[in-house]
PDB file of C-alpha atoms in Angstrom:
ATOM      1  CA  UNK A   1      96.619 112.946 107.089  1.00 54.00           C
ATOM      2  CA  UNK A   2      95.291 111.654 103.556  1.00 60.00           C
ATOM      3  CA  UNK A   3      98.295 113.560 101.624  1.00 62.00           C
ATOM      4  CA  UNK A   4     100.554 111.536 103.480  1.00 56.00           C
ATOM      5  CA  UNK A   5      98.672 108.703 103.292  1.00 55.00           C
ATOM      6  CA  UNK A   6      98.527 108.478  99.823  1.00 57.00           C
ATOM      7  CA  UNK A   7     101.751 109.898  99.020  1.00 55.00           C
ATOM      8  CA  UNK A   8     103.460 106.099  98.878  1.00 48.00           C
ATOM      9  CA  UNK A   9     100.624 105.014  97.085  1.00 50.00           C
ATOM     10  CA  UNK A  10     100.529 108.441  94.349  1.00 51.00           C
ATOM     11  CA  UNK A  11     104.395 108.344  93.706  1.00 45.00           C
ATOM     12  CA  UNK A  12     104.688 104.579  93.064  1.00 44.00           C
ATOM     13  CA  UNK A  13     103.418 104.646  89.956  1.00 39.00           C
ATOM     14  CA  UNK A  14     103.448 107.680  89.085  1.00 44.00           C
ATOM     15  CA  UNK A  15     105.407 107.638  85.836  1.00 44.00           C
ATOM     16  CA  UNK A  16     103.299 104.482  84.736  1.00 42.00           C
ATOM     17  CA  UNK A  17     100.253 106.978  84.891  1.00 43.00           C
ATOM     18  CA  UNK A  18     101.608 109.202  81.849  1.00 45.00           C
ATOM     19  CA  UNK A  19     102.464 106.576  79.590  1.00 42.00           C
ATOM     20  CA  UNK A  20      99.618 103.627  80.324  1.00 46.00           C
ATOM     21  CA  UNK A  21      96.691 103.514  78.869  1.00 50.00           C
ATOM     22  CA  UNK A  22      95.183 100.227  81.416  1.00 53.00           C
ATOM     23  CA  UNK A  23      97.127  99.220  83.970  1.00 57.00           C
ATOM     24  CA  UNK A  24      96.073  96.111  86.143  1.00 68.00           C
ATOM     25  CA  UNK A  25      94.556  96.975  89.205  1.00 78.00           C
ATOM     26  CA  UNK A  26      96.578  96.360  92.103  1.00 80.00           C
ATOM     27  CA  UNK A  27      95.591  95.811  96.294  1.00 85.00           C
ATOM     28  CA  UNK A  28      97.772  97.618  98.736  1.00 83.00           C
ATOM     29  CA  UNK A  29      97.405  98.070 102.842  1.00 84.00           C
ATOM     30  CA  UNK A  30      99.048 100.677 104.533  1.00 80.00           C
ATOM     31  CA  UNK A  31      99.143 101.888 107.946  1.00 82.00           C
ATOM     32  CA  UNK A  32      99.914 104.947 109.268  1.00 78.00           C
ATOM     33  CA  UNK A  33      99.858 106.357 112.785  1.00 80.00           C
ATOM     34  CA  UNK A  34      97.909 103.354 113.943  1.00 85.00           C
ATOM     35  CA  UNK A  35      95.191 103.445 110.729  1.00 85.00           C
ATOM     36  CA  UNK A  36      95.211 100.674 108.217  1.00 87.00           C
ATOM     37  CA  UNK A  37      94.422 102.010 104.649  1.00 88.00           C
ATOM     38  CA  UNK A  38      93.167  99.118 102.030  1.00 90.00           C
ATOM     39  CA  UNK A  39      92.908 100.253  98.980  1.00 90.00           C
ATOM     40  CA  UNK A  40      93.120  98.822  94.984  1.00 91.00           C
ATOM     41  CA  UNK A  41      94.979 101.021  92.283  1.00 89.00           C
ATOM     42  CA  UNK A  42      94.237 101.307  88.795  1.00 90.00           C
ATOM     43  CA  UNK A  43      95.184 103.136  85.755  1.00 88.00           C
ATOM     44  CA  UNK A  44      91.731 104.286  83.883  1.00 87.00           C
ATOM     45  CA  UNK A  45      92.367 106.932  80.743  1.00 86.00           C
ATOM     46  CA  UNK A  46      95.707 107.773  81.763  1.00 85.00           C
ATOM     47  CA  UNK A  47      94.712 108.579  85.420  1.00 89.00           C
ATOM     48  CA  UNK A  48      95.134 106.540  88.647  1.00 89.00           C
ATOM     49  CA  UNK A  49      92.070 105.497  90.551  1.00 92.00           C
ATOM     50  CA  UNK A  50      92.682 104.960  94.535  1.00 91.00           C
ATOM     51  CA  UNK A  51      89.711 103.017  96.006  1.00 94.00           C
ATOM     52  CA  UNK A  52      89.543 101.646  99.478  1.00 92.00           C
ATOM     53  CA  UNK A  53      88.613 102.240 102.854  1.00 93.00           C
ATOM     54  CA  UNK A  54      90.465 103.111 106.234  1.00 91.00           C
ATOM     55  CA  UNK A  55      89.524 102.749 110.184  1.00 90.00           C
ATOM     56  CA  UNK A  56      88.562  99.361 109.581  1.00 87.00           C
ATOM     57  CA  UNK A  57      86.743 100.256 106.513  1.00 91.00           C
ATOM     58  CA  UNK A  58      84.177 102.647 108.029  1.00 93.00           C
ATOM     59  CA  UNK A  59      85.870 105.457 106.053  1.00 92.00           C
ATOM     60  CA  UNK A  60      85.668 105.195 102.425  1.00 95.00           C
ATOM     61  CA  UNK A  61      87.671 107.092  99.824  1.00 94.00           C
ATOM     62  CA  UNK A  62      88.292 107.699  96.302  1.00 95.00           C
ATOM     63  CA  UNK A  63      91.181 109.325  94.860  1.00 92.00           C
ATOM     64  CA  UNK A  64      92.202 110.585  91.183  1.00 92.00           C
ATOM     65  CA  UNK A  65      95.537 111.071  91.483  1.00 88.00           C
ATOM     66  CA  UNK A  66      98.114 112.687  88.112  1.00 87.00           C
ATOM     67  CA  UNK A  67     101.377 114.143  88.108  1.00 83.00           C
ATOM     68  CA  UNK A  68      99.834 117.200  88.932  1.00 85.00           C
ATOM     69  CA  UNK A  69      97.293 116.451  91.915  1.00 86.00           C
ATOM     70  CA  UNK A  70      94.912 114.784  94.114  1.00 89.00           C
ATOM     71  CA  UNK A  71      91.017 115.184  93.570  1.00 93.00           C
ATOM     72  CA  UNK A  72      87.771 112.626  94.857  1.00 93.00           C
ATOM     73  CA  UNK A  73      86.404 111.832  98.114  1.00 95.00           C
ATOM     74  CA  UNK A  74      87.613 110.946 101.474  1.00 93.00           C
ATOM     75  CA  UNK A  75      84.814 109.997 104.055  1.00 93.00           C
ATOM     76  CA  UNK A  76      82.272 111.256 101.172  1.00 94.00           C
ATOM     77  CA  UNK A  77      83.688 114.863 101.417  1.00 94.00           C
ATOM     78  CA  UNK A  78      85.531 116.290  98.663  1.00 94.00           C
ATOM     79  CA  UNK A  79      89.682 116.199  98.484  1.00 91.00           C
ATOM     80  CA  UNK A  80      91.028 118.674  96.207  1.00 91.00           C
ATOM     81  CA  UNK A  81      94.782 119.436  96.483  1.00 87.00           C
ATOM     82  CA  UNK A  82      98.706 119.590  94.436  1.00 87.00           C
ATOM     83  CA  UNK A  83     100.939 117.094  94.382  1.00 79.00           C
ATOM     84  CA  UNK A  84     103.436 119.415  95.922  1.00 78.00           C
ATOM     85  CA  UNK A  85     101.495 119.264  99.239  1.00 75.00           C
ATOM     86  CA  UNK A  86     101.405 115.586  99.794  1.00 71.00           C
ATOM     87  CA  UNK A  87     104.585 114.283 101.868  1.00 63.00           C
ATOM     88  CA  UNK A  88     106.629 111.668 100.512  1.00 61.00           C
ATOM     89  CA  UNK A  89     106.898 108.407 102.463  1.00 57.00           C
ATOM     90  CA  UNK A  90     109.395 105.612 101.823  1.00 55.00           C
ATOM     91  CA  UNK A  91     107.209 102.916  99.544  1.00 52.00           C
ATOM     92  CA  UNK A  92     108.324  99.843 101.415  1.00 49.00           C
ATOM     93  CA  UNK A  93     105.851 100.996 104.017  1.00 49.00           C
ATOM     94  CA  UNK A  94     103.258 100.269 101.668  1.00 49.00           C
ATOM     95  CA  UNK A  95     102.248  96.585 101.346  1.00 50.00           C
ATOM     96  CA  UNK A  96     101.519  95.247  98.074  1.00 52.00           C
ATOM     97  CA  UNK A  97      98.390  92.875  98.732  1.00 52.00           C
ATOM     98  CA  UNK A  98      97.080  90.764  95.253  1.00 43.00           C
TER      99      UNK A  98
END
């Protein structure tokens, strides 16, 4: 469920990630199948930083996500997986917060 969940968020600014050095750091909810993500995005050494929580922030998670893949934490276990795995969702589900 994470791959998909992140897929709006790992896509969006994807291309930013290869050419920014610092991006601002952005707040975004989601929901999906009845679970609210909230999460902030960043761009830190060319590499963008998902942090946030889901299930009413009982679950946190954070995410490295490049052009090639996925790696961090989700509900303090280890993520680890290609970019080719995560399903692509339409970004206007995602809600752009602050």
């Amino acid at each position: 469920m994470i791959k998909t969940v992140i897929a709006a968020a790992a896509f969006a600014l994807l291309p930013t990630v290869a050419f920014a050095e610092e991006a601002p750091k952005q707040s975004f909810t989601y929901t999906y199948q009845g679970v609210t993500y909230t999460y902030t995005s960043e761009v830190q050494n060319g590499v963008k930083v998902l942090k946030g929580s889901a299930y009413n922030g009982k679950v946190p998670f954070e995410l490295k996500v490049t052009k090639n893949g996925v790696s961090g934490t989700f509900n303090r276990a280890p993520v680890n997986f290609d970019m080719h795995e995560v399903q692509h969702l339409d970004n206007k589900d995602v809600v752009e917060g602050q």
